[in-house]
Short mmCIF file of C-alpha atoms and ligand atoms in Angstrom, two decimals:
data_model
loop_
_atom_site.label_atom_id
_atom_site.label_comp_id
_atom_site.label_asym_id
_atom_site.label_seq_id
_atom_site.Cartn_x
_atom_site.Cartn_y
_atom_site.Cartn_z
CA MET A 1 -0.24 0.11 -0.21
CA THR A 2 1.43 3.38 -0.79
CA ASN A 3 1.72 5.93 1.51
CA GLN A 4 -1.81 7.43 0.01
CA THR A 5 -3.76 5.42 -0.62
CA SER A 6 -2.70 3.94 3.63
CA ASP A 7 -3.92 8.35 4.73
CA TRP A 8 -6.60 8.20 1.98
CA VAL A 9 -7.61 4.61 4.70
CA THR A 10 -6.87 6.22 7.91
CA ARG A 11 -9.06 10.01 7.46
CA SER A 12 -11.66 7.65 6.49
CA LEU A 13 -11.74 5.65 8.86
CA GLN A 14 -11.80 8.66 11.11
CA SER A 15 -14.36 10.45 9.80
CA VAL A 16 -16.76 8.60 7.44
CA TRP A 17 -18.71 6.00 8.70
CA HIS A 18 -19.53 3.01 6.78
CA PRO A 19 -22.68 1.89 5.03
CA CYS A 20 -23.87 -2.10 6.06
CA THR A 21 -20.64 -2.37 8.41
CA GLN A 22 -19.16 -3.72 11.57
CA MET A 23 -17.10 -0.54 11.69
CA GLN A 24 -14.25 -2.52 13.86
CA HIS A 25 -14.01 -5.25 10.52
CA HIS A 26 -11.58 -2.98 9.42
CA GLU A 27 -8.99 -3.64 11.39
CA THR A 28 -8.71 -7.17 9.32
CA VAL A 29 -10.66 -5.91 6.06
CA PRO A 30 -9.51 -4.40 3.89
CA LEU A 31 -10.77 -0.75 3.21
CA ILE A 32 -10.07 -0.20 -0.26
CA PRO A 33 -10.15 3.53 -1.35
CA VAL A 34 -11.13 3.78 -5.37
CA SER A 35 -9.53 6.54 -7.35
CA HIS A 36 -11.68 5.87 -10.67
CA GLY A 37 -13.74 4.56 -12.62
CA ARG A 38 -13.83 3.02 -16.31
CA GLY A 39 -16.27 0.59 -17.75
CA ALA A 40 -16.59 -2.39 -15.90
CA TRP A 41 -13.18 -1.44 -13.92
CA LEU A 42 -12.96 0.64 -10.37
CA TYR A 43 -9.53 1.38 -10.11
CA ASP A 44 -7.52 2.47 -6.58
CA HIS A 45 -4.80 4.72 -5.82
CA ASP A 46 -1.47 2.32 -6.48
CA GLY A 47 -3.10 0.96 -9.32
CA ARG A 48 -5.02 -2.46 -8.83
CA ARG A 49 -8.27 -2.37 -10.36
CA TYR A 50 -11.99 -4.27 -9.50
CA LEU A 51 -14.07 -5.54 -12.07
CA ASP A 52 -17.62 -4.56 -10.98
CA ALA A 53 -19.36 -8.23 -10.77
CA ILE A 54 -22.00 -6.42 -8.49
CA SER A 55 -22.09 -3.42 -10.34
CA SER A 56 -21.50 -1.47 -6.76
CA TRP A 57 -25.34 -1.96 -5.32
CA TRP A 58 -26.47 -3.62 -8.01
CA VAL A 59 -27.28 -0.26 -9.70
CA ASN A 60 -23.68 0.73 -12.49
CA LEU A 61 -25.39 -0.34 -15.75
CA PHE A 62 -23.79 0.54 -18.20
CA GLY A 63 -19.76 0.91 -16.64
CA HIS A 64 -17.98 3.31 -14.06
CA ALA A 65 -17.02 7.35 -15.93
CA ASN A 66 -20.09 6.44 -19.26
CA PRO A 67 -19.04 8.64 -21.68
CA ARG A 68 -22.62 8.75 -22.47
CA ILE A 69 -24.18 9.55 -19.68
CA ASN A 70 -21.34 11.58 -18.78
CA ALA A 71 -22.11 13.57 -22.08
CA ALA A 72 -26.47 14.24 -21.49
CA LEU A 73 -25.33 15.63 -17.94
CA ARG A 74 -23.03 17.83 -19.16
CA GLU A 75 -24.97 19.11 -20.73
CA GLN A 76 -27.54 19.16 -18.27
CA LEU A 77 -25.53 20.71 -16.00
CA ASP A 78 -25.09 23.89 -18.08
CA THR A 79 -29.28 23.35 -18.73
CA LEU A 80 -30.78 23.02 -15.55
CA GLU A 81 -28.87 21.03 -12.74
CA HIS A 82 -32.84 21.40 -10.26
CA ALA A 83 -35.28 23.19 -9.34
CA MET A 84 -38.59 21.96 -7.32
CA LEU A 85 -41.21 20.33 -8.60
CA ALA A 86 -43.97 21.83 -6.77
CA GLY A 87 -45.07 24.45 -8.78
CA PHE A 88 -42.98 23.91 -11.39
CA THR A 89 -41.94 21.38 -13.66
CA HIS A 90 -38.94 20.45 -15.99
CA GLU A 91 -38.41 18.63 -19.71
CA PRO A 92 -36.17 16.07 -18.02
CA VAL A 93 -39.32 14.53 -15.21
CA ILE A 94 -41.47 15.04 -18.42
CA ARG A 95 -39.56 12.75 -21.16
CA LEU A 96 -38.80 10.44 -17.85
CA SER A 97 -41.94 9.97 -16.63
CA GLU A 98 -43.97 9.85 -20.64
CA ARG A 99 -40.57 7.37 -21.47
CA LEU A 100 -41.83 4.82 -18.67
CA ALA A 101 -45.47 4.80 -18.69
CA ALA A 102 -44.84 3.81 -22.51
CA LEU A 103 -42.72 1.28 -21.45
CA THR A 104 -45.49 -0.65 -19.08
CA GLY A 105 -48.52 -0.16 -21.89
CA ARG A 106 -49.98 3.65 -20.12
CA ALA A 107 -50.46 0.62 -17.54
CA LEU A 108 -48.61 3.10 -14.70
CA GLY A 109 -49.03 6.72 -16.08
CA HIS A 110 -48.56 8.65 -13.41
CA ALA A 111 -44.51 9.09 -11.10
CA PHE A 112 -43.81 10.48 -8.82
CA TYR A 113 -39.78 10.83 -7.78
CA ALA A 114 -37.89 10.69 -4.44
CA SER A 115 -34.01 9.85 -5.05
CA ASP A 116 -33.42 6.57 -2.71
CA GLY A 117 -35.34 3.48 -3.27
CA ALA A 118 -36.20 3.50 1.00
CA SER A 119 -38.05 6.33 -0.20
CA ALA A 120 -40.06 4.95 -2.99
CA VAL A 121 -41.01 2.50 -0.54
CA GLU A 122 -42.23 4.35 2.19
CA ILE A 123 -43.78 6.47 -1.07
CA ALA A 124 -45.99 3.27 -2.39
CA LEU A 125 -46.92 1.99 1.23
CA LYS A 126 -48.53 6.00 2.47
CA MET A 127 -50.27 5.53 -1.13
CA SER A 128 -51.40 2.83 -1.00
CA PHE A 129 -53.01 2.86 2.33
CA HIS A 130 -54.41 6.53 1.74
CA SER A 131 -55.64 5.86 -1.18
CA TRP A 132 -57.54 3.22 0.95
CA ARG A 133 -59.04 6.38 3.01
CA ASN A 134 -59.33 8.38 0.03
CA ALA A 135 -62.00 5.68 -0.91
CA GLY A 136 -64.04 5.39 2.73
CA ARG A 137 -61.87 2.30 3.95
CA THR A 138 -59.94 3.50 6.57
CA ASP A 139 -59.62 -0.06 8.40
CA LYS A 140 -57.44 -1.07 5.10
CA GLN A 141 -54.13 -0.30 7.34
CA GLU A 142 -52.00 -3.84 7.08
CA PHE A 143 -49.33 -4.43 5.09
CA VAL A 144 -48.32 -8.37 4.03
CA CYS A 145 -44.90 -8.60 3.00
CA LEU A 146 -43.04 -11.82 2.18
CA GLN A 147 -39.93 -14.93 4.21
CA GLY A 148 -37.29 -12.95 3.30
CA SER A 149 -38.26 -9.26 2.53
CA TYR A 150 -35.42 -6.73 1.49
CA HIS A 151 -37.32 -2.72 1.37
CA GLY A 152 -35.24 -0.81 2.88
CA GLU A 153 -33.68 0.68 5.86
CA THR A 154 -36.34 3.54 6.62
CA ILE A 155 -38.53 2.80 10.15
CA GLY A 156 -41.75 1.93 7.33
CA ALA A 157 -40.42 0.45 4.79
CA LEU A 158 -37.88 -1.51 7.71
CA ALA A 159 -41.31 -3.02 8.98
CA VAL A 160 -42.34 -5.14 5.80
CA THR A 161 -38.16 -6.32 5.99
CA ASP A 162 -38.37 -9.11 7.58
CA VAL A 163 -34.71 -10.13 7.53
CA ALA A 164 -33.22 -10.40 11.46
CA LEU A 165 -29.87 -8.52 10.70
CA PHE A 166 -31.08 -5.73 10.31
CA LYS A 167 -34.34 -5.17 11.77
CA ASP A 168 -34.16 -7.68 15.29
CA ALA A 169 -32.31 -4.22 16.85
CA TYR A 170 -35.82 -1.65 15.77
CA GLY A 171 -38.33 -3.68 16.28
CA PRO A 172 -40.05 -1.92 18.93
CA LEU A 173 -40.28 0.63 16.75
CA LEU A 174 -42.03 -0.69 14.18
CA ARG A 175 -45.43 -1.87 13.69
CA ALA A 176 -46.22 -5.08 13.10
CA THR A 177 -46.21 -6.64 9.31
CA GLN A 178 -48.09 -9.62 8.22
CA THR A 179 -45.15 -12.62 6.50
CA VAL A 180 -46.19 -14.88 4.38
CA MET A 181 -44.56 -17.16 2.83
CA SER A 182 -41.99 -16.49 0.08
CA PRO A 183 -42.05 -18.47 -3.27
CA ASP A 184 -38.43 -19.01 -2.94
CA ALA A 185 -38.17 -22.64 -5.03
CA ARG A 186 -34.54 -24.21 -3.18
CA GLN A 187 -37.91 -24.90 -0.37
CA ALA A 188 -39.10 -27.35 -3.88
CA ARG A 189 -39.90 -30.96 -1.81
CA ASP A 190 -39.00 -33.94 -3.27
CA GLY A 191 -41.47 -34.12 -6.11
CA GLU A 192 -42.04 -30.53 -6.75
CA THR A 193 -40.97 -27.83 -9.48
CA ALA A 194 -40.89 -24.29 -8.63
CA GLN A 195 -44.41 -23.76 -9.66
CA ASP A 196 -45.81 -25.90 -7.25
CA VAL A 197 -44.04 -23.62 -4.92
CA ALA A 198 -45.04 -20.85 -6.50
CA ARG A 199 -49.25 -22.36 -6.29
CA ARG A 200 -48.41 -23.66 -1.90
CA ALA A 201 -46.82 -19.59 -1.09
CA ALA A 202 -50.41 -18.14 -3.10
CA LEU A 203 -51.93 -20.77 -1.11
CA GLU A 204 -51.03 -18.37 2.60
CA VAL A 205 -51.35 -15.86 0.56
CA GLN A 206 -55.51 -16.77 -0.49
CA ARG A 207 -55.74 -17.79 3.11
CA LEU A 208 -54.75 -14.38 5.17
CA PHE A 209 -56.89 -12.63 2.47
CA GLU A 210 -59.74 -15.22 3.38
CA GLN A 211 -59.75 -14.43 6.76
CA LYS A 212 -58.45 -10.73 6.83
CA ALA A 213 -58.57 -8.41 2.99
CA ASP A 214 -60.69 -5.83 4.84
CA LYS A 215 -57.39 -5.31 6.52
CA ILE A 216 -55.07 -5.20 4.33
CA ALA A 217 -53.98 -2.79 2.22
CA ALA A 218 -51.38 -3.81 0.23
CA ILE A 219 -49.13 -7.14 -0.05
CA ILE A 220 -45.59 -6.08 -1.22
CA ILE A 221 -43.47 -8.26 -3.33
CA GLU A 222 -40.20 -8.57 -4.70
CA PRO A 223 -41.03 -9.54 -7.77
CA LEU A 224 -39.26 -12.80 -8.95
CA VAL A 225 -35.53 -12.88 -7.04
CA GLN A 226 -35.64 -11.53 -3.47
CA CYS A 227 -32.80 -10.18 -3.68
CA ALA A 228 -31.10 -8.67 -0.39
CA ALA A 229 -32.37 -12.76 0.85
CA GLY A 230 -29.80 -14.12 -1.27
CA MET A 231 -31.09 -14.10 -4.29
CA ALA A 232 -34.34 -16.58 -3.50
CA MET A 233 -36.20 -17.27 -7.65
CA HIS A 234 -38.88 -18.10 -7.48
CA ASP A 235 -41.43 -18.55 -10.34
CA PRO A 236 -43.81 -16.04 -12.38
CA LEU A 237 -46.70 -17.86 -11.66
CA TYR A 238 -46.11 -17.05 -8.92
CA LEU A 239 -46.94 -13.56 -8.98
CA GLN A 240 -49.93 -14.19 -11.78
CA LEU A 241 -51.42 -15.84 -9.26
CA VAL A 242 -51.50 -12.86 -5.99
CA ARG A 243 -52.47 -10.77 -8.70
CA GLU A 244 -55.42 -12.33 -9.11
CA LEU A 245 -56.22 -12.76 -5.80
CA CYS A 246 -55.38 -8.76 -4.79
CA ASP A 247 -57.96 -8.79 -7.65
CA ARG A 248 -60.39 -11.25 -5.61
CA HIS A 249 -60.47 -9.79 -2.45
CA GLY A 250 -59.49 -5.97 -2.82
CA VAL A 251 -55.85 -5.69 -2.12
CA HIS A 252 -53.73 -3.37 -3.66
CA LEU A 253 -49.99 -4.97 -5.03
CA ILE A 254 -47.07 -3.58 -4.51
CA LEU A 255 -44.27 -4.90 -6.99
CA ASP A 256 -40.51 -4.12 -5.36
CA GLU A 257 -38.95 -3.31 -8.81
CA ILE A 258 -35.73 -1.84 -7.28
CA ALA A 259 -33.35 -3.97 -6.99
CA VAL A 260 -34.82 -6.70 -10.11
CA GLY A 261 -36.32 -3.15 -12.60
CA CYS A 262 -34.00 -2.09 -15.25
CA GLY A 263 -33.28 -5.06 -17.50
CA ARG A 264 -31.92 -7.28 -14.11
CA THR A 265 -34.54 -10.29 -14.83
CA GLY A 266 -34.27 -10.12 -18.89
CA THR A 267 -37.10 -8.15 -19.54
CA PHE A 268 -37.33 -4.15 -18.68
CA PHE A 269 -39.74 -5.12 -15.69
CA ALA A 270 -39.46 -8.21 -13.70
CA CYS A 271 -43.01 -8.94 -13.29
CA GLU A 272 -43.63 -8.48 -17.38
CA GLN A 273 -42.57 -12.57 -17.45
CA ALA A 274 -45.60 -12.35 -15.47
CA GLY A 275 -47.58 -10.62 -17.92
CA ILE A 276 -49.15 -8.60 -14.78
CA TRP A 277 -49.07 -5.22 -13.66
CA PRO A 278 -49.00 -3.93 -10.06
CA ASP A 279 -51.07 -1.18 -8.81
CA PHE A 280 -47.44 -0.46 -7.69
CA VAL A 281 -44.20 0.04 -8.76
CA THR A 282 -41.44 1.21 -7.07
CA LEU A 283 -38.12 1.69 -9.44
CA SER A 284 -34.37 2.60 -8.79
CA LYS A 285 -30.65 2.14 -8.07
CA GLY A 286 -30.14 0.88 -12.24
CA ILE A 287 -32.97 3.50 -13.54
CA SER A 288 -30.69 6.19 -13.26
CA GLY A 289 -27.35 4.49 -14.66
CA GLY A 290 -26.10 3.73 -11.46
CA TYR A 291 -25.59 8.25 -11.26
CA LEU A 292 -27.14 9.91 -9.45
CA PRO A 293 -29.78 9.02 -6.15
CA LEU A 294 -33.41 8.36 -8.48
CA SER A 295 -36.33 6.74 -7.19
CA LEU A 296 -39.92 7.21 -7.81
CA VAL A 297 -43.32 5.12 -7.89
CA LEU A 298 -45.45 4.31 -10.38
CA THR A 299 -49.39 3.77 -9.93
CA THR A 300 -52.66 3.45 -12.16
CA ASN A 301 -55.05 5.77 -13.07
CA THR A 302 -57.33 4.86 -10.56
CA VAL A 303 -55.64 4.97 -7.79
CA TYR A 304 -54.33 8.60 -9.64
CA GLU A 305 -58.16 10.20 -9.60
CA GLY A 306 -58.81 8.75 -6.18
CA PHE A 307 -56.33 12.22 -4.91
CA TYR A 308 -57.38 14.53 -6.84
CA SER A 309 -59.82 16.78 -5.71
CA ALA A 310 -61.16 19.97 -4.42
CA ASP A 311 -59.79 18.50 -1.47
CA VAL A 312 -56.25 19.07 -0.23
CA THR A 313 -56.10 16.71 2.41
CA ARG A 314 -57.15 14.23 -0.22
CA GLY A 315 -53.67 15.31 -2.31
CA PHE A 316 -50.44 12.61 -1.68
CA LEU A 317 -48.74 15.89 0.27
CA HIS A 318 -45.90 13.14 1.01
CA SER A 319 -42.22 15.40 -0.87
CA HIS A 320 -38.12 14.89 -0.44
CA SER A 321 -35.82 18.31 -1.43
CA TYR A 322 -34.42 16.44 -4.83
CA THR A 323 -38.23 15.45 -6.21
CA GLY A 324 -37.42 15.16 -9.70
CA ASN A 325 -33.65 16.17 -9.67
CA PRO A 326 -33.32 17.18 -13.88
CA LEU A 327 -29.66 16.26 -13.04
CA ALA A 328 -31.03 12.70 -11.68
CA CYS A 329 -33.39 12.63 -14.19
CA ARG A 330 -31.23 12.89 -17.74
CA ALA A 331 -28.79 10.45 -16.88
CA ALA A 332 -31.82 7.91 -16.21
CA LEU A 333 -32.59 9.69 -19.85
CA ALA A 334 -29.74 8.73 -20.92
CA THR A 335 -29.75 5.37 -19.74
CA LEU A 336 -33.33 4.67 -21.52
CA ASP A 337 -31.03 5.24 -24.66
CA ILE A 338 -28.95 3.26 -24.22
CA PHE A 339 -31.31 0.49 -23.92
CA THR A 340 -33.55 1.23 -27.01
CA GLU A 341 -30.36 1.98 -29.08
CA ASP A 342 -28.06 -1.18 -27.75
CA HIS A 343 -31.07 -3.31 -27.86
CA VAL A 344 -29.32 -4.28 -24.63
CA LEU A 345 -32.59 -6.68 -23.03
CA GLU A 346 -31.64 -8.68 -26.48
CA ALA A 347 -27.68 -8.32 -25.78
CA ASN A 348 -28.35 -9.85 -22.33
CA ARG A 349 -29.86 -12.98 -23.83
CA ALA A 350 -26.49 -13.98 -25.33
CA ARG A 351 -24.58 -12.23 -22.81
CA ALA A 352 -26.72 -14.00 -20.16
CA ALA A 353 -25.54 -17.42 -21.87
CA LYS A 354 -22.57 -16.90 -22.84
CA LEU A 355 -22.04 -16.35 -18.42
CA SER A 356 -24.22 -19.13 -17.25
CA SER A 357 -21.98 -21.84 -19.60
CA ALA A 358 -19.20 -20.51 -18.14
CA LEU A 359 -20.07 -20.64 -14.44
CA ALA A 360 -21.61 -23.57 -15.03
CA PRO A 361 -18.99 -26.00 -13.85
CA LEU A 362 -19.09 -24.78 -10.77
CA ALA A 363 -22.89 -27.52 -9.84
CA ASP A 364 -20.59 -30.24 -9.77
CA HIS A 365 -19.12 -28.91 -6.79
CA PRO A 366 -18.92 -30.93 -4.04
CA ARG A 367 -19.20 -27.98 -1.79
CA VAL A 368 -21.65 -25.45 -4.05
CA ARG A 369 -25.16 -25.86 -3.46
CA ASN A 370 -28.52 -24.45 -6.26
CA LEU A 371 -26.44 -22.84 -8.86
CA ARG A 372 -28.73 -20.72 -10.33
CA ASN A 373 -29.26 -17.76 -12.63
CA ARG A 374 -33.05 -15.53 -14.04
CA GLY A 375 -31.41 -12.54 -16.34
CA MET A 376 -28.37 -10.84 -15.90
CA ILE A 377 -28.09 -12.82 -11.57
CA TRP A 378 -25.83 -15.90 -11.09
CA ALA A 379 -25.78 -16.93 -7.71
CA PHE A 380 -24.53 -20.63 -5.53
CA ASP A 381 -24.77 -20.89 -2.01
CA ALA A 382 -21.18 -22.01 -0.25
CA GLN A 383 -22.17 -26.16 1.78
CA GLY A 384 -20.05 -26.26 5.28
CA VAL A 385 -19.13 -22.65 5.72
CA ASP A 386 -19.59 -20.53 9.15
CA ASN A 387 -20.20 -16.89 9.21
CA THR A 388 -16.95 -15.56 9.00
CA PHE A 389 -17.58 -16.36 5.01
CA SER A 390 -18.89 -13.59 2.89
CA ARG A 391 -15.68 -11.54 4.56
CA ARG A 392 -12.82 -13.84 4.29
CA PHE A 393 -14.21 -14.31 0.43
CA PHE A 394 -15.21 -10.22 -0.55
CA ALA A 395 -10.82 -9.83 0.92
CA ASN A 396 -9.78 -12.82 -1.21
CA ALA A 397 -11.67 -11.52 -4.12
CA THR A 398 -10.42 -7.71 -4.58
CA LYS A 399 -6.73 -10.22 -3.98
CA ASN A 400 -7.45 -11.87 -7.49
CA GLU A 401 -8.87 -8.66 -9.11
CA LEU A 402 -12.89 -8.89 -8.26
CA LEU A 403 -15.70 -6.84 -6.47
CA LEU A 404 -18.07 -10.04 -5.20
CA ARG A 405 -19.60 -9.58 -1.55
CA PRO A 406 -21.24 -12.57 -0.81
CA ILE A 407 -24.90 -11.55 1.33
CA GLY A 408 -24.18 -15.03 4.05
CA ASN A 409 -23.01 -17.86 2.60
CA THR A 410 -24.06 -16.56 -1.69
CA VAL A 411 -21.54 -16.16 -3.75
CA TYR A 412 -24.17 -13.54 -6.42
CA LEU A 413 -23.02 -12.05 -9.28
CA MET A 414 -24.62 -8.70 -10.55
CA PRO A 415 -22.56 -7.33 -12.70
CA PRO A 416 -23.19 -4.18 -15.95
CA TYR A 417 -24.82 -4.89 -19.17
CA ILE A 418 -21.41 -3.85 -20.58
CA LEU A 419 -19.61 -7.53 -20.57
CA SER A 420 -16.28 -8.55 -22.24
CA ASP A 421 -15.97 -11.88 -23.59
CA GLU A 422 -12.87 -11.75 -22.22
CA GLU A 423 -14.62 -10.19 -18.67
CA ILE A 424 -17.09 -13.17 -18.96
CA ASP A 425 -14.67 -15.32 -19.09
CA GLY A 426 -11.97 -13.98 -16.46
CA LEU A 427 -15.06 -13.67 -14.18
CA ALA A 428 -16.48 -17.07 -14.27
CA THR A 429 -12.50 -18.25 -13.73
CA ARG A 430 -11.73 -15.93 -10.61
CA THR A 431 -15.06 -16.77 -9.21
CA ALA A 432 -14.21 -20.39 -8.73
CA ALA A 433 -11.20 -19.71 -7.64
CA VAL A 434 -11.71 -17.42 -4.92
CA PHE A 435 -13.87 -19.76 -3.66
CA GLU A 436 -11.82 -22.89 -4.30
CA GLN A 437 -9.09 -20.29 -1.33
CA THR A 438 -12.21 -19.39 0.99
CA LEU A 439 -12.50 -22.02 1.41
CA ALA A 440 -9.13 -23.18 1.00
CA GLU A 441 -8.49 -20.65 4.42
CA ALA A 442 -10.84 -22.92 7.12
C1 LIG B 1 -35.42 -4.60 -3.06
C2 LIG B 1 -35.52 -3.13 -2.83
N1 LIG B 1 -36.13 -2.34 -2.63
C3 LIG B 1 -35.63 -1.32 -2.10
C4 LIG B 1 -34.46 -1.63 -1.52
C5 LIG B 1 -34.17 0.16 -1.35
O1 LIG B 1 -33.24 0.80 -1.67
P1 LIG B 1 -31.46 2.21 -1.20
O2 LIG B 1 -30.70 0.41 -0.36
O3 LIG B 1 -31.71 2.33 -1.96
O4 LIG B 1 -32.92 2.94 -0.33
C6 LIG B 1 -33.51 -2.09 -1.94
C7 LIG B 1 -31.69 -1.94 -1.92
O5 LIG B 1 -30.72 -2.19 -2.25
C8 LIG B 1 -33.65 -3.30 -3.32
O6 LIG B 1 -33.01 -4.13 -3.43
#
């Protein structure tokens, strides 16, 4: 480590409280000061590089310092950096809202903006509750989430999150929530298919709705992949069944596409694979190409019209200072342009097939379970490892030019949509090598 690097590390540890980190672990796990990024790579001050195989927490779609997004942002900087969105509007937010509505075939034609994913979840929960209230259904106050769900860390979003490590300490602060079985296909019993698991999980929702749908405002689901639960994947049938149940029992369906949206599962919206639309969809992370904090909730005409009134208190008075920030919206527009110009969804199918076949030999490894893939997400579970596995794997990965950060014993890849054939091969080979190295240490 050069003197300059060690100076950045010391100063960061003294002044920056890092997210999702027990700071004491940095006594043994090195902190890496990033100097710059290019394409799929991050570089440190010592000239070492790291393939960003998890897209910097699932946000970066088209590489670091992407020339097209950079150019759009430069132009936007010289035009309008920010203006409040109450009483004012601007071209980037209008064009983005129109394009997103068009991507849903206008099923979800109204966009409400925030900055981070958790805020979008708060908005969807509040909108659902308020929408029932406006309809005279003040009894509908409860929310349902899935086992292993993750929807963010603010108080409302944490209430519909089911990850003990993040939630338990704050239990007394959180609203009680109904938790139902996850449709995670790994739970298949002998002879059961992923669709059977989906049916079994939907039956639990049915029983709950039959018992108390009159008290329930919404069910919130991460469609197709529960990412923070360790890339738990389910069959699209589950979403169809829950949509039907929501319609039958008058419960809103909120689909949280913050992690799985923007092409991550193979279609722009994950729910397209089930052929359904929810009442609310949340988007963030990849929507700005990984450049700027931007999140939003898309909803239906029916919900929107329920708020439209001469009475101010029937309106949705929620706000954030940076709502609809023009720079972030412009980054999102440049991101959507790349999707269209480069036929990204189609190109990703070829990329995914290459990485799947490069990773396929791992399925025969005696310590690998459930090697799985959906779109541009790959995961496997390491068997017989202790609770230091993730940290040790991360440290070994960085020594092998990889940024990979397992969730518990689940190793996953969520790379940007730009990997070359050479980068794909390198990623697969190095992942397998880091896995061996980490197992050998124990
Ligand atoms: C499905 C899902 N919802 C919500 C969030 C929260 O987003 P943010 O970290 O931007 O608040 C995340 C973050 O990983 C997520 O994966």
